[in-house]
CSV table of N, CA, C and O in Angstrom, one decimal:
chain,number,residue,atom,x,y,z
L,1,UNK,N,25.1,-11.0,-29.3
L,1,UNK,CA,23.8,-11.1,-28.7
L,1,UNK,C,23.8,-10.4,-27.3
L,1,UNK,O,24.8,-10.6,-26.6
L,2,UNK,N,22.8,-9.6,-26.9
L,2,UNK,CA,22.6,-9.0,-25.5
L,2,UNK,C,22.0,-10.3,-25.1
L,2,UNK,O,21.3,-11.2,-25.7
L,3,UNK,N,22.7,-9.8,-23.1
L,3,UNK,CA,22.1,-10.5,-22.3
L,3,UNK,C,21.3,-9.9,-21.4
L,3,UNK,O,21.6,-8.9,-20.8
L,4,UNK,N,20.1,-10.7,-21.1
L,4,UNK,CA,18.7,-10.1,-20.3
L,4,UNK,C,19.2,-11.0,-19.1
L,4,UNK,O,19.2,-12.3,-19.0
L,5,UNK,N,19.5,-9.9,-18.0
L,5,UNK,CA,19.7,-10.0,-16.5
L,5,UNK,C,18.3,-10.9,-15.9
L,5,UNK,O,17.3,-10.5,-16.5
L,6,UNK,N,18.0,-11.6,-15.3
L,6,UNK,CA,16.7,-11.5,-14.6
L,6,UNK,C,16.8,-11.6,-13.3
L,6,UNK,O,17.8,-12.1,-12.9
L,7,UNK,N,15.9,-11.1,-12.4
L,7,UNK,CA,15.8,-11.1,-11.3
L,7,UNK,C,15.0,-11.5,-10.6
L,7,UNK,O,13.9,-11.0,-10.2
L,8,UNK,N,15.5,-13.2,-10.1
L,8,UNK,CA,14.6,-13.9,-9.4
L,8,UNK,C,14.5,-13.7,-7.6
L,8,UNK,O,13.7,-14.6,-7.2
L,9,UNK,N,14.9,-13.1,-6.9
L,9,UNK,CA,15.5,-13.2,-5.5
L,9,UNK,C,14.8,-11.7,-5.3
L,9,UNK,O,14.4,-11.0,-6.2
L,10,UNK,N,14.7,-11.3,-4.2
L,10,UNK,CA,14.8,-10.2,-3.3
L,10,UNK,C,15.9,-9.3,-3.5
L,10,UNK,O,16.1,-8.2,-4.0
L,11,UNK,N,16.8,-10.0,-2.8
L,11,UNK,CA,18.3,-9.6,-3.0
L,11,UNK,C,19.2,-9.1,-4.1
L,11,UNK,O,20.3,-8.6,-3.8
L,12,UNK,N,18.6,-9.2,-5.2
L,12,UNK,CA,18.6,-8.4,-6.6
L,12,UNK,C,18.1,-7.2,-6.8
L,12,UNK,O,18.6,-6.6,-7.7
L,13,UNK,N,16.7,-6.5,-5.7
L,13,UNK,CA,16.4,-5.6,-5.8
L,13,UNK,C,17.3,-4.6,-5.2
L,13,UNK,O,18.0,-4.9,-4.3
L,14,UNK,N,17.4,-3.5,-5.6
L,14,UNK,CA,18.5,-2.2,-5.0
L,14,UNK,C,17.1,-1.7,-4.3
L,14,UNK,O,15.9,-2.1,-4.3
L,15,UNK,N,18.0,-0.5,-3.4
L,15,UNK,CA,17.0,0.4,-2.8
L,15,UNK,C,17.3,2.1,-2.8
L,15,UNK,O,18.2,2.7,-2.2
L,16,UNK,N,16.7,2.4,-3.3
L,16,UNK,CA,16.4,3.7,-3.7
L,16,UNK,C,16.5,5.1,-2.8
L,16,UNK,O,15.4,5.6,-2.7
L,17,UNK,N,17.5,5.7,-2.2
L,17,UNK,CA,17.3,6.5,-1.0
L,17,UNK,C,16.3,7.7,-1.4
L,17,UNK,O,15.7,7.5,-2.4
L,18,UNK,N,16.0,9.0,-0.8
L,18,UNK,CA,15.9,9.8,-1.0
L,18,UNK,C,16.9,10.7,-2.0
L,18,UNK,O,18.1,10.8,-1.7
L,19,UNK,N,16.6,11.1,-2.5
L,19,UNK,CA,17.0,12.3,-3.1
L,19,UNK,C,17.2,11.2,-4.8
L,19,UNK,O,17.9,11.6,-5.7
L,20,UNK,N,16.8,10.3,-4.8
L,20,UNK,CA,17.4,9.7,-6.5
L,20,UNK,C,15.9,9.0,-6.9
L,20,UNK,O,14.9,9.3,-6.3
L,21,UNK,N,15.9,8.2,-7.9
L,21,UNK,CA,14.6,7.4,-8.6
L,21,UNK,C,15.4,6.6,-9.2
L,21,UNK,O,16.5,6.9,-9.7
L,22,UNK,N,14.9,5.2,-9.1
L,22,UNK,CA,15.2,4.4,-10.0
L,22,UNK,C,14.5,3.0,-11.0
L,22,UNK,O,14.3,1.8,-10.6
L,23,UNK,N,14.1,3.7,-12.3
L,23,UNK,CA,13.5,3.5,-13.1
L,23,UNK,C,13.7,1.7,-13.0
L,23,UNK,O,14.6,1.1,-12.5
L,24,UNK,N,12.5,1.0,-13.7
L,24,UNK,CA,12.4,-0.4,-13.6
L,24,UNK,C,13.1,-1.1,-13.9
L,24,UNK,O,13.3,-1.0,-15.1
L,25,UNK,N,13.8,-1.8,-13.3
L,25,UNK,CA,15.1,-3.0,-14.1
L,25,UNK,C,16.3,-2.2,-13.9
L,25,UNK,O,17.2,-2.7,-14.5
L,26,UNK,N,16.7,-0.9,-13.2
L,26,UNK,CA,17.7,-0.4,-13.4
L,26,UNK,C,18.6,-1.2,-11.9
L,26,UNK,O,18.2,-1.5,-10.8
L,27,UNK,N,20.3,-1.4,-12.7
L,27,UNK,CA,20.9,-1.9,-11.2
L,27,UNK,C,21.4,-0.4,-10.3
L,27,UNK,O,21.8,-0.8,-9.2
L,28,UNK,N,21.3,1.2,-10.5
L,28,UNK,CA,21.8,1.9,-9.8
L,28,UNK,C,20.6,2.7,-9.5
L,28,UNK,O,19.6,2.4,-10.0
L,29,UNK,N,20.7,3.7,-8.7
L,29,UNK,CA,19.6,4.4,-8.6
L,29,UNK,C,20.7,6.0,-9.5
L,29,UNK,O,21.9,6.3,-9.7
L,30,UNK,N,19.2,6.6,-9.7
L,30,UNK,CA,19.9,8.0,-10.1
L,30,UNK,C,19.5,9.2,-9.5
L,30,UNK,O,18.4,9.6,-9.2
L,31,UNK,N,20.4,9.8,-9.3
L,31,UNK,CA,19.7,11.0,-8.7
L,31,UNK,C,19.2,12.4,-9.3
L,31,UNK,O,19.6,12.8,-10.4
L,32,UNK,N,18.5,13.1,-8.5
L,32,UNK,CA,17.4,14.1,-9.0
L,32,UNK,C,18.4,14.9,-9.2
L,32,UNK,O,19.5,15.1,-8.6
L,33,UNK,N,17.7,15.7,-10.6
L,33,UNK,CA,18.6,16.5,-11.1
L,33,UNK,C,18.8,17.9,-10.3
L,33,UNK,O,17.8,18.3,-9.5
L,34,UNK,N,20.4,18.9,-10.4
L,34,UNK,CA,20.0,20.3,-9.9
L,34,UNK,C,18.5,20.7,-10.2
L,34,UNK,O,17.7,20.4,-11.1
L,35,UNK,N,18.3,21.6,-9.0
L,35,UNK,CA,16.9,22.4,-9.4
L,35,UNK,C,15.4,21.5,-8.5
L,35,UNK,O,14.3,21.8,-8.0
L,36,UNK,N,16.0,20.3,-8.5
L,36,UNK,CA,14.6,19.3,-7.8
L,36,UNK,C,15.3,18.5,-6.3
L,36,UNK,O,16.4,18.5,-5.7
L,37,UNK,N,13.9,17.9,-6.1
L,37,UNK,CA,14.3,17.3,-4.7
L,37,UNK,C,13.9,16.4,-4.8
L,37,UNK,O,13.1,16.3,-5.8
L,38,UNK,N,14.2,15.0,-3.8
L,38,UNK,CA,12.9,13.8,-3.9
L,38,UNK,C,12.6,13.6,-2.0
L,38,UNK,O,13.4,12.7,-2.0
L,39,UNK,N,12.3,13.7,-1.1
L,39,UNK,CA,12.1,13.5,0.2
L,39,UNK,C,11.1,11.9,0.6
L,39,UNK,O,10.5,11.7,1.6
L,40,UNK,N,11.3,10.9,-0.7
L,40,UNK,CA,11.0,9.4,-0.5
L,40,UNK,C,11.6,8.9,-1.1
L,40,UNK,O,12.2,9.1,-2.2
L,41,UNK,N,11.5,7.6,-0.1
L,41,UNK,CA,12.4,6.5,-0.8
L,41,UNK,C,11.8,5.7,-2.0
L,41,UNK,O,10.6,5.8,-2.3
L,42,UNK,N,12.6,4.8,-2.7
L,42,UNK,CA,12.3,3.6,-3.7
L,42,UNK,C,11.0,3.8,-4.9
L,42,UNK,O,10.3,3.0,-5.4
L,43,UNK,N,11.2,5.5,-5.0
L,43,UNK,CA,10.3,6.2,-6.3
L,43,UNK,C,11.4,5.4,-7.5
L,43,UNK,O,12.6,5.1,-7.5
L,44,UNK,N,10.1,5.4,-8.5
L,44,UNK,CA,10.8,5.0,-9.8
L,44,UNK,C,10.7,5.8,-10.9
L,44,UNK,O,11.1,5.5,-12.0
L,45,UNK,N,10.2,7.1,-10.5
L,45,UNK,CA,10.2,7.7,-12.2
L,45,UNK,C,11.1,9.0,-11.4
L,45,UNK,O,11.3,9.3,-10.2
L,46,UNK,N,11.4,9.5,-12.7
L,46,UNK,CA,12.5,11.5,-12.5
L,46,UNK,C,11.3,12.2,-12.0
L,46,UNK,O,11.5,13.2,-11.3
L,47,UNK,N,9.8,11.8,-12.2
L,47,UNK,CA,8.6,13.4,-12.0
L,47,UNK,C,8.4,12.6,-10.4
L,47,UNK,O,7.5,12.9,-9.6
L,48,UNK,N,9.3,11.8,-10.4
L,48,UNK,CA,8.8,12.2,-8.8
L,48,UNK,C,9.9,12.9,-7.8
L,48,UNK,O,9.6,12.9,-6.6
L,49,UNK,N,11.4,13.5,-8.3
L,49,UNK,CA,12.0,14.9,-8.3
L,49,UNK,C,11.1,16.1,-8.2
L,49,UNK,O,10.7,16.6,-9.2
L,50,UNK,N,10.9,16.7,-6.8
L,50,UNK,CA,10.1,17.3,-7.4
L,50,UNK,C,10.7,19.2,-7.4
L,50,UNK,O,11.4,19.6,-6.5
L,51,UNK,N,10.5,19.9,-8.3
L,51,UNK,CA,11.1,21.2,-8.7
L,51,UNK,C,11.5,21.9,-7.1
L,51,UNK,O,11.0,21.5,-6.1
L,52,UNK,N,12.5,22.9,-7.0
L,52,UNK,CA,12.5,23.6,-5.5
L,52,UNK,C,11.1,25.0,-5.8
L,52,UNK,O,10.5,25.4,-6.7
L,53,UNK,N,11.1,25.0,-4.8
L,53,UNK,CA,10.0,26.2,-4.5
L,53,UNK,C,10.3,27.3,-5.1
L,53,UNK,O,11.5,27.4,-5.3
L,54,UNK,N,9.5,28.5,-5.5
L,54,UNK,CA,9.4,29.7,-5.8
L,54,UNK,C,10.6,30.3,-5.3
L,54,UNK,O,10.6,30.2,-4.1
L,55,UNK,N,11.7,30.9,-5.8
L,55,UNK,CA,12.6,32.1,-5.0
L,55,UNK,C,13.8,31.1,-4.2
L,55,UNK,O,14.4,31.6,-3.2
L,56,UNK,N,14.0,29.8,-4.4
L,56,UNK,CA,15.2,28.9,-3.8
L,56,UNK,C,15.2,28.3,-4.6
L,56,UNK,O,14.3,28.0,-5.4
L,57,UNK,N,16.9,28.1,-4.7
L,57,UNK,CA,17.5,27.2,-5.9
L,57,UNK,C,18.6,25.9,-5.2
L,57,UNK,O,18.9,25.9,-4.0
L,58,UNK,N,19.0,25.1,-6.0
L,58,UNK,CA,20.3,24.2,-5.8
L,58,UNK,C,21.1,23.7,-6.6
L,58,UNK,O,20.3,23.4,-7.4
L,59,UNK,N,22.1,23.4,-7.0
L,59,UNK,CA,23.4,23.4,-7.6
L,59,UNK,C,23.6,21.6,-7.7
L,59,UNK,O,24.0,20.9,-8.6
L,60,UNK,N,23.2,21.2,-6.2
L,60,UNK,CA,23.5,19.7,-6.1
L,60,UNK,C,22.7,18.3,-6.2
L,60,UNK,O,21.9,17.9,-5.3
L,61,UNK,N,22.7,17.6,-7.2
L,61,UNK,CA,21.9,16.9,-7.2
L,61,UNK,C,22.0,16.1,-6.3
L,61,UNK,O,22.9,16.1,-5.5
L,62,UNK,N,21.0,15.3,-6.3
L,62,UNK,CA,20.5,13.8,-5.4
L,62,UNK,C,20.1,14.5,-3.8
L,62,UNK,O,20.4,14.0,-2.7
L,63,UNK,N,19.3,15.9,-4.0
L,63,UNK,CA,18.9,16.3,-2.8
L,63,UNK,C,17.3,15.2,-2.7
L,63,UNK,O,16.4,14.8,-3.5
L,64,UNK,N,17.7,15.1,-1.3
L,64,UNK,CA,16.6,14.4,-0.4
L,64,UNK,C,15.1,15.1,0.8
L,64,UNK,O,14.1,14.8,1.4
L,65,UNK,N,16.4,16.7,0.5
L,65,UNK,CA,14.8,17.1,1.2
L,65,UNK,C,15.0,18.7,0.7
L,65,UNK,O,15.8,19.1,-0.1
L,66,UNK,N,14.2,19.5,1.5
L,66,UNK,CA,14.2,20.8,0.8
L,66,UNK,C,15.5,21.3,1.4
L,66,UNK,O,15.5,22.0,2.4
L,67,UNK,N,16.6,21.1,0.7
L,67,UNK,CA,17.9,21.8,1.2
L,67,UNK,C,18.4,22.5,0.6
L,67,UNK,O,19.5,22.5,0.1
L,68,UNK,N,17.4,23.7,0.8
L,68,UNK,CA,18.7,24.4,-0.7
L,68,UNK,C,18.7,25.9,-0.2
L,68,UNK,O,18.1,26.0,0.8
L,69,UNK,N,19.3,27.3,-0.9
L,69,UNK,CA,19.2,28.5,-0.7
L,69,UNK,C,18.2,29.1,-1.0
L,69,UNK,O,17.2,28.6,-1.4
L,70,UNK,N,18.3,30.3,-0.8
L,70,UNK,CA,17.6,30.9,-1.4
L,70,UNK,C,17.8,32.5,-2.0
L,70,UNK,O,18.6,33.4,-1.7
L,71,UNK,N,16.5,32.6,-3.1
L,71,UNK,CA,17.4,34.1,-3.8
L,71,UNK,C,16.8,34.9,-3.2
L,71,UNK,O,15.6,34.7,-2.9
L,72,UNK,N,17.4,36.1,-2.8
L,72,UNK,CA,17.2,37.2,-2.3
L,72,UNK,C,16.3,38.0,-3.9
L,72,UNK,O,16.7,38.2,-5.0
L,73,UNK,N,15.3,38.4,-3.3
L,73,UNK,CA,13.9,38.9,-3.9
L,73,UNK,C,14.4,40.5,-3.8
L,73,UNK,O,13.6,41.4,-4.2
């Protein structure tokens, strides 16, 4: 039989930095995949990763703000 965690307390909640999301009931946060960013905290879905801009890329996930390169055009 599975067991259902519940979470009665505050203190049960995690908190979500920038650069990750973490979906409802999850105990870790995850972070945004290469290619996206997140620049807020304690989002809970991946679409709020959001893609890098036209002509800049990144390699590293769990970016938190627009930190990335860019391609030479």
């Amino acid at each position: 039989k599975a067991a259902l965690t519940i979470m009665d307390a505050a203190s049960d909640c995690i908190t979500c930095d920038v650069g990750t999301f973490c979906p409802v009931g999850s105990a870790t946060a995850t972070p945004c995949a290469p290619g996206t960013y997140n620049s807020l905290e304690d989002q809970a879905f991946a679409t709020s990763c959001v893609i890098c801009p036209r002509h800049s890329y990144t390699r590293v996930p769990g970016l938190g703000s627009q930190s990335f390169g860019h391609i030479e055009t």
